[in-house]
Amino acid sequence: MAGGAASGGSAASDTYKQARHWLLMPSWLVLGLFVFAPVCVMVIYSFLTKEFRGGVIWEPTLTAYDQFFFDRGLFGDSDPVLQWTYIGIFWRSIWQAGLATILSLVIGFPTAYFIATRPAKTRALWVFLVTIPYWVNLLIRTVSMKFLLRDEGPMNDALLSVGLIGEPLQIVNTNLAVQLGLFYSYLPFMVLPIYASVERYNFAMSEAAADLYATKWTTLRRIVLPAVKPGVIAGCVLVFVPSLGAFLAPDLLGGAKNFMIGSLIEDQFKGNAGNWPFGAAASMILLSMVLVVLILFARQQRRAEAVT
């Protein structure tokens, strides 16, 4: 009986081992066509020459990358100096995405903890309430946020009616509006991974810490947070990466003075006056930044698994 079970398991294992390449073929085709191929096109375009009316000329050059980092004057014959305009846009994108991640973590962790500690039969309802606004298209939600924050919007009207402010707050077309848009857009990406980690947490460990006279803050810092660290890291990555390349919130809520790297890339591919090689080069620089974040995330995950 044991031998038959062993041989049966081995046969099933061998069958799947031989067929796994064919079973994975549809996934590889989808990834190749819709992920790797577009990235390869962007890499190639970033090393080509801009065509005056839009598009590219198939002449290899590093001009797009040089334009991102250096300013060589109006006619391109001056000594190179650092191009702080584009570097500043990239830096603004980093700190806006970082701030959105921190804000989402500050709000998302207590929310996830609250949901995970509710009775099992009501948790699904709380998760439903968190996710239901995100059934609507991101564009519609961003436009709704602009309507809410505008000078004559509901928020200012409510504050004026109760006398908290004497004149409307000018929030739209500011960095604050962009930050609120990013936070609102990606908050569930922080809540859901942390909720999944907290739900698997053994609360008997917290009770044991309380029996040993540990304070709530000590229990949170030394027991709960290390246990749910994978969910926190996953949530931070899921918020930071899309926030870094976002363009709807900066375009609709921030205006021209609050450009982010996603807006810059989008602008280069719109209309006939766009600079496709420069947009592709900016995309590659953004992709490199994202890859660095993902590599750091993978290392943190390996360290967390090694500890456990």
mmCIF file of N, CA and C in Angstrom, residues 113-197:
data_model
loop_
_atom_site.group_PDB
_atom_site.id
_atom_site.type_symbol
_atom_site.label_atom_id
_atom_site.label_comp_id
_atom_site.label_asym_id
_atom_site.label_seq_id
_atom_site.Cartn_x
_atom_site.Cartn_y
_atom_site.Cartn_z
ATOM 1 N N TYR A 113 -5.577 46.642 11.454
ATOM 2 C CA TYR A 113 -5.594 45.985 12.767
ATOM 3 C C TYR A 113 -7.015 45.930 13.316
ATOM 4 N N PHE A 114 -7.745 47.022 13.157
ATOM 5 C CA PHE A 114 -9.136 47.068 13.621
ATOM 6 C C PHE A 114 -9.974 46.015 12.911
ATOM 7 N N ILE A 115 -9.832 45.926 11.574
ATOM 8 C CA ILE A 115 -10.629 44.962 10.816
ATOM 9 C C ILE A 115 -10.280 43.530 11.213
ATOM 10 N N ALA A 116 -8.969 43.260 11.373
ATOM 11 C CA ALA A 116 -8.532 41.899 11.682
ATOM 12 C C ALA A 116 -8.958 41.444 13.070
ATOM 13 N N THR A 117 -9.243 42.394 13.964
ATOM 14 C CA THR A 117 -9.649 42.030 15.329
ATOM 15 C C THR A 117 -11.163 42.044 15.518
ATOM 16 N N ARG A 118 -11.927 42.267 14.444
ATOM 17 C CA ARG A 118 -13.380 42.175 14.544
ATOM 18 C C ARG A 118 -13.801 40.706 14.529
ATOM 19 N N PRO A 119 -15.028 40.406 14.953
ATOM 20 C CA PRO A 119 -15.528 39.027 14.850
ATOM 21 C C PRO A 119 -15.445 38.526 13.410
ATOM 22 N N ALA A 120 -15.169 37.248 13.249
ATOM 23 C CA ALA A 120 -14.930 36.682 11.921
ATOM 24 C C ALA A 120 -16.082 36.943 10.950
ATOM 25 N N LYS A 121 -17.315 36.937 11.444
ATOM 26 C CA LYS A 121 -18.456 37.084 10.547
ATOM 27 C C LYS A 121 -18.659 38.517 10.054
ATOM 28 N N THR A 122 -17.982 39.509 10.682
ATOM 29 C CA THR A 122 -18.133 40.904 10.242
ATOM 30 C C THR A 122 -16.913 41.426 9.489
ATOM 31 N N ARG A 123 -15.820 40.633 9.440
ATOM 32 C CA ARG A 123 -14.616 41.129 8.769
ATOM 33 C C ARG A 123 -14.850 41.370 7.289
ATOM 34 N N ALA A 124 -15.588 40.469 6.652
ATOM 35 C CA ALA A 124 -15.845 40.625 5.219
ATOM 36 C C ALA A 124 -16.580 41.934 4.931
ATOM 37 N N LEU A 125 -17.466 42.329 5.830
ATOM 38 C CA LEU A 125 -18.195 43.582 5.654
ATOM 39 C C LEU A 125 -17.241 44.773 5.730
ATOM 40 N N TRP A 126 -16.320 44.743 6.692
ATOM 41 C CA TRP A 126 -15.369 45.841 6.811
ATOM 42 C C TRP A 126 -14.444 45.924 5.593
ATOM 43 N N VAL A 127 -13.984 44.780 5.117
ATOM 44 C CA VAL A 127 -13.151 44.772 3.906
ATOM 45 C C VAL A 127 -13.943 45.303 2.720
ATOM 46 N N PHE A 128 -15.206 44.932 2.653
ATOM 47 C CA PHE A 128 -16.080 45.419 1.587
ATOM 48 C C PHE A 128 -16.204 46.936 1.633
ATOM 49 N N LEU A 129 -16.343 47.492 2.830
ATOM 50 C CA LEU A 129 -16.468 48.941 2.962
ATOM 51 C C LEU A 129 -15.186 49.664 2.553
ATOM 52 N N VAL A 130 -14.034 49.037 2.813
ATOM 53 C CA VAL A 130 -12.764 49.645 2.426
ATOM 54 C C VAL A 130 -12.594 49.654 0.910
ATOM 55 N N THR A 131 -13.030 48.599 0.256
ATOM 56 C CA THR A 131 -12.756 48.446 -1.176
ATOM 57 C C THR A 131 -13.854 48.983 -2.081
ATOM 58 N N ILE A 132 -15.061 49.173 -1.581
ATOM 59 C CA ILE A 132 -16.170 49.530 -2.470
ATOM 60 C C ILE A 132 -15.954 50.851 -3.228
ATOM 61 N N PRO A 133 -15.314 51.888 -2.642
ATOM 62 C CA PRO A 133 -15.101 53.096 -3.457
ATOM 63 C C PRO A 133 -14.188 52.856 -4.651
ATOM 64 N N TYR A 134 -13.395 51.802 -4.607
ATOM 65 C CA TYR A 134 -12.419 51.549 -5.657
ATOM 66 C C TYR A 134 -12.975 50.665 -6.761
ATOM 67 N N TRP A 135 -14.271 50.444 -6.714
ATOM 68 C CA TRP A 135 -14.930 49.812 -7.846
ATOM 69 C C TRP A 135 -15.136 50.823 -8.966
ATOM 70 N N VAL A 136 -14.994 52.098 -8.639
ATOM 71 C CA VAL A 136 -15.163 53.166 -9.626
ATOM 72 C C VAL A 136 -13.813 53.464 -10.270
ATOM 73 N N ASN A 137 -13.841 53.851 -11.536
ATOM 74 C CA ASN A 137 -12.619 54.154 -12.274
ATOM 75 C C ASN A 137 -11.783 55.213 -11.565
ATOM 76 N N LEU A 138 -10.442 55.067 -11.645
ATOM 77 C CA LEU A 138 -9.532 55.994 -10.975
ATOM 78 C C LEU A 138 -9.721 57.423 -11.476
ATOM 79 N N LEU A 139 -9.973 57.601 -12.762
ATOM 80 C CA LEU A 139 -10.178 58.944 -13.310
ATOM 81 C C LEU A 139 -11.384 59.610 -12.670
ATOM 82 N N ILE A 140 -12.475 58.860 -12.534
ATOM 83 C CA ILE A 140 -13.690 59.425 -11.940
ATOM 84 C C ILE A 140 -13.447 59.788 -10.481
ATOM 85 N N ARG A 141 -12.717 58.937 -9.763
ATOM 86 C CA ARG A 141 -12.445 59.216 -8.351
ATOM 87 C C ARG A 141 -11.537 60.437 -8.189
ATOM 88 N N THR A 142 -10.602 60.611 -9.103
ATOM 89 C CA THR A 142 -9.709 61.772 -9.024
ATOM 90 C C THR A 142 -10.456 63.062 -9.342
ATOM 91 N N VAL A 143 -11.321 63.018 -10.341
ATOM 92 C CA VAL A 143 -12.142 64.192 -10.656
ATOM 93 C C VAL A 143 -13.071 64.518 -9.481
ATOM 94 N N SER A 144 -13.616 63.494 -8.834
ATOM 95 C CA SER A 144 -14.470 63.716 -7.665
ATOM 96 C C SER A 144 -13.685 64.365 -6.534
ATOM 97 N N MET A 145 -12.423 63.940 -6.348
ATOM 98 C CA MET A 145 -11.569 64.553 -5.334
ATOM 99 C C MET A 145 -11.340 66.037 -5.645
ATOM 100 N N LYS A 146 -11.142 66.359 -6.934
ATOM 101 C CA LYS A 146 -10.960 67.765 -7.313
ATOM 102 C C LYS A 146 -12.215 68.573 -7.022
ATOM 103 N N PHE A 147 -13.375 67.992 -7.307
ATOM 104 C CA PHE A 147 -14.638 68.665 -7.006
ATOM 105 C C PHE A 147 -14.790 68.891 -5.506
ATOM 106 N N LEU A 148 -14.357 67.931 -4.699
ATOM 107 C CA LEU A 148 -14.468 68.042 -3.246
ATOM 108 C C LEU A 148 -13.560 69.130 -2.692
ATOM 109 N N LEU A 149 -12.351 69.279 -3.275
ATOM 110 C CA LEU A 149 -11.343 70.177 -2.723
ATOM 111 C C LEU A 149 -11.383 71.581 -3.306
ATOM 112 N N ARG A 150 -12.114 71.801 -4.381
ATOM 113 C CA ARG A 150 -12.068 73.112 -5.044
ATOM 114 C C ARG A 150 -12.607 74.223 -4.131
ATOM 115 N N ASP A 151 -12.343 75.468 -4.515
ATOM 116 C CA ASP A 151 -12.693 76.615 -3.662
ATOM 117 C C ASP A 151 -14.176 76.659 -3.326
ATOM 118 N N GLU A 152 -15.032 76.302 -4.300
ATOM 119 C CA GLU A 152 -16.480 76.310 -4.052
ATOM 120 C C GLU A 152 -17.010 74.906 -3.799
ATOM 121 N N GLY A 153 -16.132 73.999 -3.382
ATOM 122 C CA GLY A 153 -16.532 72.610 -3.190
ATOM 123 C C GLY A 153 -17.182 72.350 -1.853
ATOM 124 N N PRO A 154 -17.678 71.135 -1.639
ATOM 125 C CA PRO A 154 -18.376 70.784 -0.390
ATOM 126 C C PRO A 154 -17.519 70.951 0.856
ATOM 127 N N MET A 155 -16.210 70.664 0.768
ATOM 128 C CA MET A 155 -15.376 70.762 1.956
ATOM 129 C C MET A 155 -15.265 72.205 2.432
ATOM 130 N N ASN A 156 -14.975 73.121 1.511
ATOM 131 C CA ASN A 156 -14.877 74.528 1.886
ATOM 132 C C ASN A 156 -16.226 75.081 2.339
ATOM 133 N N ASP A 157 -17.294 74.663 1.681
ATOM 134 C CA ASP A 157 -18.630 75.123 2.079
ATOM 135 C C ASP A 157 -18.947 74.693 3.511
ATOM 136 N N ALA A 158 -18.585 73.458 3.865
ATOM 137 C CA ALA A 158 -18.854 72.960 5.221
ATOM 138 C C ALA A 158 -18.025 73.715 6.250
ATOM 139 N N LEU A 159 -16.741 73.966 5.951
ATOM 140 C CA LEU A 159 -15.883 74.690 6.892
ATOM 141 C C LEU A 159 -16.339 76.133 7.067
ATOM 142 N N LEU A 160 -16.793 76.761 5.981
ATOM 143 C CA LEU A 160 -17.295 78.132 6.065
ATOM 144 C C LEU A 160 -18.593 78.192 6.863
ATOM 145 N N SER A 161 -19.436 77.189 6.682
ATOM 146 C CA SER A 161 -20.748 77.215 7.340
ATOM 147 C C SER A 161 -20.631 77.093 8.856
ATOM 148 N N VAL A 162 -19.603 76.382 9.340
ATOM 149 C CA VAL A 162 -19.428 76.228 10.788
ATOM 150 C C VAL A 162 -18.469 77.271 11.361
ATOM 151 N N GLY A 163 -17.946 78.138 10.513
ATOM 152 C CA GLY A 163 -17.107 79.234 10.974
ATOM 153 C C GLY A 163 -15.668 78.879 11.282
ATOM 154 N N LEU A 164 -15.188 77.722 10.830
ATOM 155 C CA LEU A 164 -13.790 77.349 11.089
ATOM 156 C C LEU A 164 -12.808 78.144 10.225
ATOM 157 N N ILE A 165 -13.252 78.612 9.075
ATOM 158 C CA ILE A 165 -12.413 79.425 8.186
ATOM 159 C C ILE A 165 -13.199 80.640 7.738
ATOM 160 N N GLY A 166 -12.472 81.717 7.414
ATOM 161 C CA GLY A 166 -13.136 82.928 6.966
ATOM 162 C C GLY A 166 -13.219 83.055 5.468
ATOM 163 N N GLU A 167 -12.375 82.342 4.755
ATOM 164 C CA GLU A 167 -12.383 82.340 3.300
ATOM 165 C C GLU A 167 -11.996 80.953 2.812
ATOM 166 N N PRO A 168 -12.377 80.594 1.575
ATOM 167 C CA PRO A 168 -12.112 79.230 1.086
ATOM 168 C C PRO A 168 -10.618 78.903 1.072
ATOM 169 N N LEU A 169 -10.303 77.681 1.436
ATOM 170 C CA LEU A 169 -8.929 77.200 1.364
ATOM 171 C C LEU A 169 -8.588 76.861 -0.081
ATOM 172 N N GLN A 170 -7.475 77.351 -0.558
ATOM 173 C CA GLN A 170 -7.031 77.074 -1.922
ATOM 174 C C GLN A 170 -6.120 75.847 -1.904
ATOM 175 N N ILE A 171 -6.727 74.700 -2.131
ATOM 176 C CA ILE A 171 -6.007 73.428 -2.046
ATOM 177 C C ILE A 171 -5.670 72.875 -3.424
ATOM 178 N N VAL A 172 -6.594 73.009 -4.365
ATOM 179 C CA VAL A 172 -6.357 72.501 -5.712
ATOM 180 C C VAL A 172 -5.155 73.224 -6.325
ATOM 181 N N ASN A 173 -4.389 72.485 -7.142
ATOM 182 C CA ASN A 173 -3.170 72.985 -7.795
ATOM 183 C C ASN A 173 -2.050 73.243 -6.785
ATOM 184 N N THR A 174 -2.013 72.432 -5.731
ATOM 185 C CA THR A 174 -0.928 72.497 -4.755
ATOM 186 C C THR A 174 -0.385 71.089 -4.529
ATOM 187 N N ASN A 175 0.787 71.015 -3.888
ATOM 188 C CA ASN A 175 1.353 69.714 -3.537
ATOM 189 C C ASN A 175 0.458 68.950 -2.567
ATOM 190 N N LEU A 176 -0.247 69.686 -1.703
ATOM 191 C CA LEU A 176 -1.165 69.043 -0.763
ATOM 192 C C LEU A 176 -2.271 68.309 -1.493
ATOM 193 N N ALA A 177 -2.812 68.919 -2.547
ATOM 194 C CA ALA A 177 -3.871 68.269 -3.313
ATOM 195 C C ALA A 177 -3.359 66.995 -3.976
ATOM 196 N N VAL A 178 -2.138 67.051 -4.516
ATOM 197 C CA VAL A 178 -1.544 65.857 -5.125
ATOM 198 C C VAL A 178 -1.381 64.764 -4.079
ATOM 199 N N GLN A 179 -0.914 65.153 -2.896
ATOM 200 C CA GLN A 179 -0.695 64.180 -1.835
ATOM 201 C C GLN A 179 -2.000 63.530 -1.414
ATOM 202 N N LEU A 180 -3.045 64.317 -1.267
ATOM 203 C CA LEU A 180 -4.354 63.768 -0.906
ATOM 204 C C LEU A 180 -4.868 62.835 -1.999
ATOM 205 N N GLY A 181 -4.627 63.196 -3.255
ATOM 206 C CA GLY A 181 -5.052 62.335 -4.360
ATOM 207 C C GLY A 181 -4.328 61.003 -4.367
ATOM 208 N N LEU A 182 -3.010 61.019 -4.129
ATOM 209 C CA LEU A 182 -2.244 59.770 -4.076
ATOM 210 C C LEU A 182 -2.687 58.912 -2.899
ATOM 211 N N PHE A 183 -2.861 59.558 -1.745
ATOM 212 C CA PHE A 183 -3.280 58.821 -0.542
ATOM 213 C C PHE A 183 -4.635 58.165 -0.765
ATOM 214 N N TYR A 184 -5.567 58.901 -1.319
ATOM 215 C CA TYR A 184 -6.902 58.359 -1.545
ATOM 216 C C TYR A 184 -6.887 57.240 -2.585
ATOM 217 N N SER A 185 -6.020 57.371 -3.583
ATOM 218 C CA SER A 185 -5.999 56.397 -4.677
ATOM 219 C C SER A 185 -5.453 55.046 -4.248
ATOM 220 N N TYR A 186 -4.465 55.044 -3.349
ATOM 221 C CA TYR A 186 -3.730 53.801 -3.083
ATOM 222 C C TYR A 186 -3.822 53.313 -1.639
ATOM 223 N N LEU A 187 -4.654 53.910 -0.817
ATOM 224 C CA LEU A 187 -4.779 53.477 0.575
ATOM 225 C C LEU A 187 -5.143 51.995 0.713
ATOM 226 N N PRO A 188 -6.096 51.438 -0.065
ATOM 227 C CA PRO A 188 -6.412 50.003 0.105
ATOM 228 C C PRO A 188 -5.227 49.089 -0.160
ATOM 229 N N PHE A 189 -4.276 49.539 -1.002
ATOM 230 C CA PHE A 189 -3.099 48.712 -1.265
ATOM 231 C C PHE A 189 -2.237 48.569 -0.019
ATOM 232 N N MET A 190 -2.411 49.454 0.931
ATOM 233 C CA MET A 190 -1.717 49.345 2.214
ATOM 234 C C MET A 190 -2.552 48.540 3.203
ATOM 235 N N VAL A 191 -3.842 48.767 3.221
ATOM 236 C CA VAL A 191 -4.705 48.133 4.222
ATOM 237 C C VAL A 191 -4.781 46.623 4.022
ATOM 238 N N LEU A 192 -4.980 46.179 2.798
ATOM 239 C CA LEU A 192 -5.263 44.764 2.561
ATOM 240 C C LEU A 192 -4.082 43.838 2.867
ATOM 241 N N PRO A 193 -2.836 44.145 2.448
ATOM 242 C CA PRO A 193 -1.728 43.251 2.836
ATOM 243 C C PRO A 193 -1.493 43.208 4.343
ATOM 244 N N ILE A 194 -1.613 44.353 5.007
ATOM 245 C CA ILE A 194 -1.424 44.360 6.462
ATOM 246 C C ILE A 194 -2.551 43.593 7.138
ATOM 247 N N TYR A 195 -3.759 43.750 6.654
ATOM 248 C CA TYR A 195 -4.888 42.994 7.205
ATOM 249 C C TYR A 195 -4.650 41.495 7.083
ATOM 250 N N ALA A 196 -4.131 41.048 5.929
ATOM 251 C CA ALA A 196 -3.861 39.620 5.740
ATOM 252 C C ALA A 196 -2.809 39.127 6.735
ATOM 253 N N SER A 197 -1.806 39.956 7.025
ATOM 254 C CA SER A 197 -0.773 39.552 7.984
ATOM 255 C C SER A 197 -1.299 39.543 9.421
#
